[in-house]
């Protein structure tokens, strides 16, 4: 039932934007004679704020976000955007005995105790329509999207490798992951910085539904070399705040 409510909402948003893009609605708008870049690449920092029960298990978390935006109409009103999110919920580095290192990282046991870093993170990929409203050098927008999220617990070590640029490489392993259907909605403001660059401030509500994920406290390392995971299952939704630098290209100004 949750899927049936989300998809019609995205369709309605796209239909509204298409109607707004009709030239007849902008005949008296001086901005309607302008054209905009056909593509934009955006990347920047984000902060994730877990909500509800998820917020009782995970705190405010840093991350990275990237967006590709394709303008469907020449006035920059309707666009199709693709978002990628990475949110790091927690990270812990511990010096562990060889048998535990081998179990976590899925390698042959090293000769000595080794530092192992274990991270719990969220990866999301979403796509959907965006509607923009421009006024001078400031542009507002709203958007909705659907896609998939992956909750993952991963461990890695750093080992010496003379062929690597800095003399070290990572060897890692996924200890646990869970995929779930996701949808998001939000909006923001874009400020022209001159040339092809602009600064974006945006927020989205990211709904992952009921998901399974691992907290650091649920990672049980036993002296016999075994590793146990006891994932939590709950709603796993969060509010995402972003600050991004955008570069526009692909069409006339």
PDB file of C-alpha atoms in Angstrom:
ATOM      1  CA  UNK A   1       0.000   0.000   0.000  1.00  0.00           C
ATOM      2  CA  UNK A   2       2.902   2.393   0.662  1.00  0.00           C
ATOM      3  CA  UNK A   3       4.194   2.030  -2.925  1.00  0.00           C
ATOM      4  CA  UNK A   4       0.768   2.895  -4.392  1.00  0.00           C
ATOM      5  CA  UNK A   5       0.692   6.211  -2.527  1.00  0.00           C
ATOM      6  CA  UNK A   6       4.207   7.263  -3.498  1.00  0.00           C
ATOM      7  CA  UNK A   7       4.198   6.682  -7.258  1.00  0.00           C
ATOM      8  CA  UNK A   8       0.968   8.655  -8.007  1.00  0.00           C
ATOM      9  CA  UNK A   9       2.380  11.560  -5.958  1.00  0.00           C
ATOM     10  CA  UNK A  10       5.506  11.665  -8.114  1.00  0.00           C
ATOM     11  CA  UNK A  11       3.353  11.441 -11.255  1.00  0.00           C
ATOM     12  CA  UNK A  12       1.198  14.344 -10.050  1.00  0.00           C
ATOM     13  CA  UNK A  13       4.303  16.435  -9.351  1.00  0.00           C
ATOM     14  CA  UNK A  14       5.667  15.764 -12.821  1.00  0.00           C
ATOM     15  CA  UNK A  15       2.309  16.567 -14.451  1.00  0.00           C
ATOM     16  CA  UNK A  16       2.047  19.854 -12.577  1.00  0.00           C
ATOM     17  CA  UNK A  17       5.535  20.840 -13.701  1.00  0.00           C
ATOM     18  CA  UNK A  18       4.757  19.999 -17.324  1.00  0.00           C
ATOM     19  CA  UNK A  19       1.662  22.207 -17.198  1.00  0.00           C
ATOM     20  CA  UNK A  20       3.664  25.075 -15.726  1.00  0.00           C
ATOM     21  CA  UNK A  21       6.205  24.756 -18.513  1.00  0.00           C
ATOM     22  CA  UNK A  22       3.685  25.544 -21.303  1.00  0.00           C
ATOM     23  CA  UNK A  23       4.646  28.790 -23.083  1.00  0.00           C
ATOM     24  CA  UNK A  24       1.079  30.142 -22.821  1.00  0.00           C
ATOM     25  CA  UNK A  25       1.418  30.309 -19.051  1.00  0.00           C
ATOM     26  CA  UNK A  26       4.553  32.430 -19.289  1.00  0.00           C
ATOM     27  CA  UNK A  27       3.697  34.778 -22.138  1.00  0.00           C
ATOM     28  CA  UNK A  28       3.862  37.786 -19.808  1.00  0.00           C
ATOM     29  CA  UNK A  29       6.849  36.616 -17.800  1.00  0.00           C
ATOM     30  CA  UNK A  30      10.088  38.359 -18.839  1.00  0.00           C
ATOM     31  CA  UNK A  31      12.088  35.340 -17.698  1.00  0.00           C
ATOM     32  CA  UNK A  32      10.221  33.142 -20.164  1.00  0.00           C
ATOM     33  CA  UNK A  33      12.370  34.450 -23.008  1.00  0.00           C
ATOM     34  CA  UNK A  34      15.566  33.229 -21.316  1.00  0.00           C
ATOM     35  CA  UNK A  35      17.142  29.835 -21.770  1.00  0.00           C
ATOM     36  CA  UNK A  36      19.143  27.865 -19.243  1.00  0.00           C
ATOM     37  CA  UNK A  37      21.854  25.239 -19.251  1.00  0.00           C
ATOM     38  CA  UNK A  38      20.543  21.822 -20.140  1.00  0.00           C
ATOM     39  CA  UNK A  39      22.552  19.931 -17.516  1.00  0.00           C
ATOM     40  CA  UNK A  40      23.929  20.509 -14.031  1.00  0.00           C
ATOM     41  CA  UNK A  41      26.319  18.486 -11.906  1.00  0.00           C
ATOM     42  CA  UNK A  42      26.126  19.083  -8.159  1.00  0.00           C
ATOM     43  CA  UNK A  43      28.190  17.693  -5.291  1.00  0.00           C
ATOM     44  CA  UNK A  44      28.651  18.576  -1.655  1.00  0.00           C
ATOM     45  CA  UNK A  45      28.262  17.762   2.010  1.00  0.00           C
ATOM     46  CA  UNK A  46      25.165  16.611   3.842  1.00  0.00           C
ATOM     47  CA  UNK A  47      23.933  15.837   7.314  1.00  0.00           C
ATOM     48  CA  UNK A  48      21.427  13.073   8.028  1.00  0.00           C
ATOM     49  CA  UNK A  49      18.986  13.408  10.934  1.00  0.00           C
ATOM     50  CA  UNK A  50      17.333  10.029  11.703  1.00  0.00           C
ATOM     51  CA  UNK A  51      13.697  10.282  12.793  1.00  0.00           C
ATOM     52  CA  UNK A  52      11.393   8.205  15.011  1.00  0.00           C
ATOM     53  CA  UNK A  53      12.707   4.897  16.309  1.00  0.00           C
ATOM     54  CA  UNK A  54      15.635   5.132  13.912  1.00  0.00           C
ATOM     55  CA  UNK A  55      16.678   8.314  15.697  1.00  0.00           C
ATOM     56  CA  UNK A  56      16.892   6.441  18.990  1.00  0.00           C
ATOM     57  CA  UNK A  57      19.475   4.080  17.458  1.00  0.00           C
ATOM     58  CA  UNK A  58      21.477   6.419  15.213  1.00  0.00           C
ATOM     59  CA  UNK A  59      22.517  10.022  15.780  1.00  0.00           C
ATOM     60  CA  UNK A  60      23.073  12.952  13.434  1.00  0.00           C
ATOM     61  CA  UNK A  61      25.456  11.690  10.769  1.00  0.00           C
ATOM     62  CA  UNK A  62      27.718  13.272   8.131  1.00  0.00           C
ATOM     63  CA  UNK A  63      27.755  12.280   4.497  1.00  0.00           C
ATOM     64  CA  UNK A  64      28.245  13.177   0.852  1.00  0.00           C
ATOM     65  CA  UNK A  65      25.701  13.839  -1.876  1.00  0.00           C
ATOM     66  CA  UNK A  66      25.787  14.205  -5.644  1.00  0.00           C
ATOM     67  CA  UNK A  67      23.082  15.202  -8.124  1.00  0.00           C
ATOM     68  CA  UNK A  68      22.747  15.188 -11.902  1.00  0.00           C
ATOM     69  CA  UNK A  69      19.969  17.440 -13.228  1.00  0.00           C
ATOM     70  CA  UNK A  70      18.642  17.417 -16.806  1.00  0.00           C
ATOM     71  CA  UNK A  71      16.337  20.291 -17.760  1.00  0.00           C
ATOM     72  CA  UNK A  72      13.409  19.035 -19.847  1.00  0.00           C
ATOM     73  CA  UNK A  73      12.202  22.491 -20.944  1.00  0.00           C
ATOM     74  CA  UNK A  74      14.336  25.431 -22.082  1.00  0.00           C
ATOM     75  CA  UNK A  75      13.034  27.735 -19.334  1.00  0.00           C
ATOM     76  CA  UNK A  76      14.443  25.607 -16.533  1.00  0.00           C
ATOM     77  CA  UNK A  77      11.086  24.903 -14.917  1.00  0.00           C
ATOM     78  CA  UNK A  78      10.828  21.131 -15.270  1.00  0.00           C
ATOM     79  CA  UNK A  79      13.793  18.825 -14.829  1.00  0.00           C
ATOM     80  CA  UNK A  80      14.711  15.217 -14.152  1.00  0.00           C
ATOM     81  CA  UNK A  81      17.208  14.681 -11.343  1.00  0.00           C
ATOM     82  CA  UNK A  82      19.209  11.717 -10.082  1.00  0.00           C
ATOM     83  CA  UNK A  83      20.500  11.815  -6.495  1.00  0.00           C
ATOM     84  CA  UNK A  84      23.150   9.715  -4.812  1.00  0.00           C
ATOM     85  CA  UNK A  85      23.618   9.786  -1.025  1.00  0.00           C
ATOM     86  CA  UNK A  86      26.247   8.352   1.289  1.00  0.00           C
ATOM     87  CA  UNK A  87      25.592   8.718   5.045  1.00  0.00           C
ATOM     88  CA  UNK A  88      28.105   7.416   7.605  1.00  0.00           C
ATOM     89  CA  UNK A  89      26.268   6.511  10.816  1.00  0.00           C
ATOM     90  CA  UNK A  90      29.275   5.331  12.813  1.00  0.00           C
ATOM     91  CA  UNK A  91      32.859   4.123  12.421  1.00  0.00           C
ATOM     92  CA  UNK A  92      35.088   2.301  14.884  1.00  0.00           C
ATOM     93  CA  UNK A  93      38.739   1.216  14.579  1.00  0.00           C
ATOM     94  CA  UNK A  94      40.038  -1.526  16.843  1.00  0.00           C
ATOM     95  CA  UNK A  95      43.206  -3.609  17.080  1.00  0.00           C
ATOM     96  CA  UNK A  96      42.052  -7.221  16.839  1.00  0.00           C
ATOM     97  CA  UNK A  97      43.720 -10.649  17.023  1.00  0.00           C
ATOM     98  CA  UNK A  98      44.471 -12.401  13.705  1.00  0.00           C
ATOM     99  CA  UNK A  99      41.477 -14.778  13.794  1.00  0.00           C
ATOM    100  CA  UNK A 100      38.982 -11.942  14.275  1.00  0.00           C
ATOM    101  CA  UNK A 101      40.656  -9.910  11.532  1.00  0.00           C
ATOM    102  CA  UNK A 102      40.334 -12.866   9.171  1.00  0.00           C
ATOM    103  CA  UNK A 103      36.644 -13.279   9.987  1.00  0.00           C
ATOM    104  CA  UNK A 104      35.714  -9.617   9.628  1.00  0.00           C
ATOM    105  CA  UNK A 105      37.729  -8.792   6.515  1.00  0.00           C
ATOM    106  CA  UNK A 106      37.519 -12.265   4.902  1.00  0.00           C
ATOM    107  CA  UNK A 107      41.255 -12.749   4.426  1.00  0.00           C
ATOM    108  CA  UNK A 108      43.881 -15.195   5.629  1.00  0.00           C
ATOM    109  CA  UNK A 109      44.815 -14.521   9.263  1.00  0.00           C
ATOM    110  CA  UNK A 110      47.654 -11.967   9.448  1.00  0.00           C
ATOM    111  CA  UNK A 111      50.776 -12.669  11.461  1.00  0.00           C
ATOM    112  CA  UNK A 112      50.098 -10.001  14.096  1.00  0.00           C
ATOM    113  CA  UNK A 113      47.165  -8.125  15.639  1.00  0.00           C
ATOM    114  CA  UNK A 114      45.864  -5.616  13.122  1.00  0.00           C
ATOM    115  CA  UNK A 115      43.752  -2.475  13.141  1.00  0.00           C
ATOM    116  CA  UNK A 116      40.303  -3.070  11.633  1.00  0.00           C
ATOM    117  CA  UNK A 117      37.826  -0.301  10.836  1.00  0.00           C
ATOM    118  CA  UNK A 118      34.123  -1.176  10.798  1.00  0.00           C
ATOM    119  CA  UNK A 119      31.605   1.284   9.377  1.00  0.00           C
ATOM    120  CA  UNK A 120      27.801   1.396   9.303  1.00  0.00           C
ATOM    121  CA  UNK A 121      26.527   3.445   6.392  1.00  0.00           C
ATOM    122  CA  UNK A 122      23.596   4.168   4.090  1.00  0.00           C
ATOM    123  CA  UNK A 123      23.821   4.345   0.284  1.00  0.00           C
ATOM    124  CA  UNK A 124      20.823   5.693  -1.653  1.00  0.00           C
ATOM    125  CA  UNK A 125      20.153   6.181  -5.361  1.00  0.00           C
ATOM    126  CA  UNK A 126      16.952   7.998  -6.383  1.00  0.00           C
ATOM    127  CA  UNK A 127      15.477   9.636  -9.480  1.00  0.00           C
ATOM    128  CA  UNK A 128      12.443  11.816 -10.144  1.00  0.00           C
ATOM    129  CA  UNK A 129      11.080  15.169 -11.386  1.00  0.00           C
ATOM    130  CA  UNK A 130      12.064  18.625 -10.191  1.00  0.00           C
ATOM    131  CA  UNK A 131      10.123  21.870 -10.616  1.00  0.00           C
ATOM    132  CA  UNK A 132      12.022  25.176 -10.421  1.00  0.00           C
ATOM    133  CA  UNK A 133      10.838  28.732  -9.839  1.00  0.00           C
ATOM    134  CA  UNK A 134      13.351  31.449 -10.686  1.00  0.00           C
ATOM    135  CA  UNK A 135      13.510  35.050  -9.453  1.00  0.00           C
ATOM    136  CA  UNK A 136      16.615  37.004 -10.457  1.00  0.00           C
ATOM    137  CA  UNK A 137      19.768  35.304  -9.215  1.00  0.00           C
ATOM    138  CA  UNK A 138      17.875  33.015  -6.815  1.00  0.00           C
ATOM    139  CA  UNK A 139      16.021  29.888  -7.887  1.00  0.00           C
ATOM    140  CA  UNK A 140      13.724  27.798  -5.732  1.00  0.00           C
ATOM    141  CA  UNK A 141      12.821  24.193  -6.478  1.00  0.00           C
ATOM    142  CA  UNK A 142      10.799  21.247  -5.200  1.00  0.00           C
ATOM    143  CA  UNK A 143      11.314  17.617  -6.143  1.00  0.00           C
ATOM    144  CA  UNK A 144      10.163  14.064  -5.557  1.00  0.00           C
ATOM    145  CA  UNK A 145      11.970  10.814  -6.335  1.00  0.00           C
ATOM    146  CA  UNK A 146      11.935   7.054  -5.913  1.00  0.00           C
ATOM    147  CA  UNK A 147      14.755   4.544  -5.808  1.00  0.00           C
ATOM    148  CA  UNK A 148      16.636   2.123  -3.580  1.00  0.00           C
ATOM    149  CA  UNK A 149      18.624   2.365  -0.336  1.00  0.00           C
ATOM    150  CA  UNK A 150      21.283   0.007   0.981  1.00  0.00           C
ATOM    151  CA  UNK A 151      22.184  -0.276   4.662  1.00  0.00           C
ATOM    152  CA  UNK A 152      25.651  -1.797   4.961  1.00  0.00           C
ATOM    153  CA  UNK A 153      28.147  -2.826   7.613  1.00  0.00           C
ATOM    154  CA  UNK A 154      31.641  -3.067   6.137  1.00  0.00           C
ATOM    155  CA  UNK A 155      35.090  -3.756   7.574  1.00  0.00           C
ATOM    156  CA  UNK A 156      38.494  -3.026   6.097  1.00  0.00           C
ATOM    157  CA  UNK A 157      42.208  -2.964   6.883  1.00  0.00           C
ATOM    158  CA  UNK A 158      45.089  -1.074   5.312  1.00  0.00           C
ATOM    159  CA  UNK A 159      48.052  -3.132   4.115  1.00  0.00           C
ATOM    160  CA  UNK A 160      51.383  -2.182   2.580  1.00  0.00           C
ATOM    161  CA  UNK A 161      51.607  -2.239  -1.201  1.00  0.00           C
ATOM    162  CA  UNK A 162      54.714  -0.733  -2.858  1.00  0.00           C
ATOM    163  CA  UNK A 163      52.818  -0.374  -6.152  1.00  0.00           C
ATOM    164  CA  UNK A 164      50.203   1.943  -4.612  1.00  0.00           C
ATOM    165  CA  UNK A 165      50.655   5.698  -4.829  1.00  0.00           C
ATOM    166  CA  UNK A 166      50.923   6.131  -1.060  1.00  0.00           C
ATOM    167  CA  UNK A 167      52.340   2.667  -0.416  1.00  0.00           C
ATOM    168  CA  UNK A 168      49.125   1.309   1.143  1.00  0.00           C
ATOM    169  CA  UNK A 169      45.842  -0.197  -0.084  1.00  0.00           C
ATOM    170  CA  UNK A 170      42.572  -1.205   1.551  1.00  0.00           C
ATOM    171  CA  UNK A 171      41.257  -4.714   1.777  1.00  0.00           C
ATOM    172  CA  UNK A 172      37.619  -4.892   2.828  1.00  0.00           C
ATOM    173  CA  UNK A 173      34.540  -7.020   3.211  1.00  0.00           C
ATOM    174  CA  UNK A 174      30.787  -6.475   3.540  1.00  0.00           C
ATOM    175  CA  UNK A 175      29.665  -8.038   6.810  1.00  0.00           C
ATOM    176  CA  UNK A 176      25.957  -7.262   6.410  1.00  0.00           C
ATOM    177  CA  UNK A 177      23.728  -5.377   3.997  1.00  0.00           C
ATOM    178  CA  UNK A 178      20.037  -4.871   3.356  1.00  0.00           C
ATOM    179  CA  UNK A 179      18.290  -3.253   0.373  1.00  0.00           C
ATOM    180  CA  UNK A 180      14.970  -1.452   0.580  1.00  0.00           C
ATOM    181  CA  UNK A 181      12.642   0.585  -1.639  1.00  0.00           C
ATOM    182  CA  UNK A 182      13.000   4.316  -0.919  1.00  0.00           C
ATOM    183  CA  UNK A 183      11.286   7.561  -1.818  1.00  0.00           C
ATOM    184  CA  UNK A 184      12.139  11.174  -1.088  1.00  0.00           C
ATOM    185  CA  UNK A 185      10.609  14.636  -1.372  1.00  0.00           C
ATOM    186  CA  UNK A 186      11.980  18.072  -0.632  1.00  0.00           C
ATOM    187  CA  UNK A 187      13.153  21.380  -2.016  1.00  0.00           C
ATOM    188  CA  UNK A 188      15.723  24.105  -1.738  1.00  0.00           C
ATOM    189  CA  UNK A 189      17.270  27.313  -3.020  1.00  0.00           C
ATOM    190  CA  UNK A 190      19.972  27.881  -5.632  1.00  0.00           C
ATOM    191  CA  UNK A 191      22.118  31.042  -5.576  1.00  0.00           C
ATOM    192  CA  UNK A 192      24.075  32.111  -8.655  1.00  0.00           C
ATOM    193  CA  UNK A 193      27.783  32.616  -7.941  1.00  0.00           C
ATOM    194  CA  UNK A 194      28.652  33.867 -11.406  1.00  0.00           C
ATOM    195  CA  UNK A 195      29.764  32.057 -14.515  1.00  0.00           C
ATOM    196  CA  UNK A 196      28.625  28.438 -14.541  1.00  0.00           C
ATOM    197  CA  UNK A 197      28.619  27.976 -10.766  1.00  0.00           C
ATOM    198  CA  UNK A 198      25.931  28.237  -8.117  1.00  0.00           C
ATOM    199  CA  UNK A 199      25.446  27.296  -4.465  1.00  0.00           C
ATOM    200  CA  UNK A 200      22.551  25.076  -3.396  1.00  0.00           C
ATOM    201  CA  UNK A 201      20.924  24.690  -0.001  1.00  0.00           C
ATOM    202  CA  UNK A 202      18.413  21.843   0.067  1.00  0.00           C
ATOM    203  CA  UNK A 203      16.520  19.499   2.339  1.00  0.00           C
ATOM    204  CA  UNK A 204      14.834  16.169   1.664  1.00  0.00           C
ATOM    205  CA  UNK A 205      12.819  13.690   3.668  1.00  0.00           C
ATOM    206  CA  UNK A 206      14.178  10.238   2.818  1.00  0.00           C
ATOM    207  CA  UNK A 207      11.743   7.398   3.555  1.00  0.00           C
ATOM    208  CA  UNK A 208      13.325   3.933   3.580  1.00  0.00           C
ATOM    209  CA  UNK A 209      10.354   2.120   5.090  1.00  0.00           C
ATOM    210  CA  UNK A 210      11.035  -0.808   7.400  1.00  0.00           C
ATOM    211  CA  UNK A 211      14.708  -1.738   7.092  1.00  0.00           C
ATOM    212  CA  UNK A 212      17.345  -3.862   8.783  1.00  0.00           C
ATOM    213  CA  UNK A 213      20.636  -2.362   9.914  1.00  0.00           C
ATOM    214  CA  UNK A 214      23.470  -3.014  12.364  1.00  0.00           C
ATOM    215  CA  UNK A 215      24.525  -0.773  15.237  1.00  0.00           C
ATOM    216  CA  UNK A 216      28.057  -0.949  16.626  1.00  0.00           C
ATOM    217  CA  UNK A 217      26.673  -2.440  19.846  1.00  0.00           C
ATOM    218  CA  UNK A 218      25.208  -5.310  17.797  1.00  0.00           C
ATOM    219  CA  UNK A 219      28.617  -6.367  16.473  1.00  0.00           C
ATOM    220  CA  UNK A 220      29.712  -9.211  18.752  1.00  0.00           C
ATOM    221  CA  UNK A 221      33.353 -10.287  18.384  1.00  0.00           C
ATOM    222  CA  UNK A 222      33.999 -13.527  20.265  1.00  0.00           C
ATOM    223  CA  UNK A 223      37.482 -14.658  21.383  1.00  0.00           C
ATOM    224  CA  UNK A 224      37.115 -17.906  19.426  1.00  0.00           C
ATOM    225  CA  UNK A 225      37.223 -15.909  16.176  1.00  0.00           C
ATOM    226  CA  UNK A 226      33.506 -15.903  15.439  1.00  0.00           C
ATOM    227  CA  UNK A 227      31.611 -12.727  14.562  1.00  0.00           C
ATOM    228  CA  UNK A 228      27.904 -12.376  15.331  1.00  0.00           C
ATOM    229  CA  UNK A 229      25.535  -9.704  14.043  1.00  0.00           C
ATOM    230  CA  UNK A 230      22.152  -8.949  15.565  1.00  0.00           C
ATOM    231  CA  UNK A 231      20.517  -6.474  13.150  1.00  0.00           C
ATOM    232  CA  UNK A 232      17.755  -4.160  14.274  1.00  0.00           C
ATOM    233  CA  UNK A 233      14.552  -3.949  12.212  1.00  0.00           C
ATOM    234  CA  UNK A 234      12.539  -0.728  12.280  1.00  0.00           C
ATOM    235  CA  UNK A 235      11.448   2.252  10.242  1.00  0.00           C
ATOM    236  CA  UNK A 236      14.688   3.856   9.010  1.00  0.00           C
ATOM    237  CA  UNK A 237      13.766   7.319   7.772  1.00  0.00           C
ATOM    238  CA  UNK A 238      15.766  10.530   7.979  1.00  0.00           C
ATOM    239  CA  UNK A 239      15.848  14.193   7.065  1.00  0.00           C
ATOM    240  CA  UNK A 240      18.772  15.118   4.820  1.00  0.00           C
ATOM    241  CA  UNK A 241      20.210  18.651   4.782  1.00  0.00           C
ATOM    242  CA  UNK A 242      22.594  19.460   1.923  1.00  0.00           C
ATOM    243  CA  UNK A 243      24.978  22.175   0.823  1.00  0.00           C
ATOM    244  CA  UNK A 244      26.219  21.673  -2.726  1.00  0.00           C
ATOM    245  CA  UNK A 245      28.271  23.416  -5.381  1.00  0.00           C
ATOM    246  CA  UNK A 246      26.664  23.196  -8.826  1.00  0.00           C
ATOM    247  CA  UNK A 247      28.306  23.424 -12.246  1.00  0.00           C
ATOM    248  CA  UNK A 248      25.997  23.986 -15.228  1.00  0.00           C
ATOM    249  CA  UNK A 249      26.809  23.006 -18.787  1.00  0.00           C
ATOM    250  CA  UNK A 250      25.372  21.631 -22.002  1.00  0.00           C
ATOM    251  CA  UNK A 251      23.332  24.511 -23.468  1.00  0.00           C
ATOM    252  CA  UNK A 252      23.018  28.252 -24.070  1.00  0.00           C
ATOM    253  CA  UNK A 253      22.870  30.747 -21.211  1.00  0.00           C
TER     254      UNK A 253
END
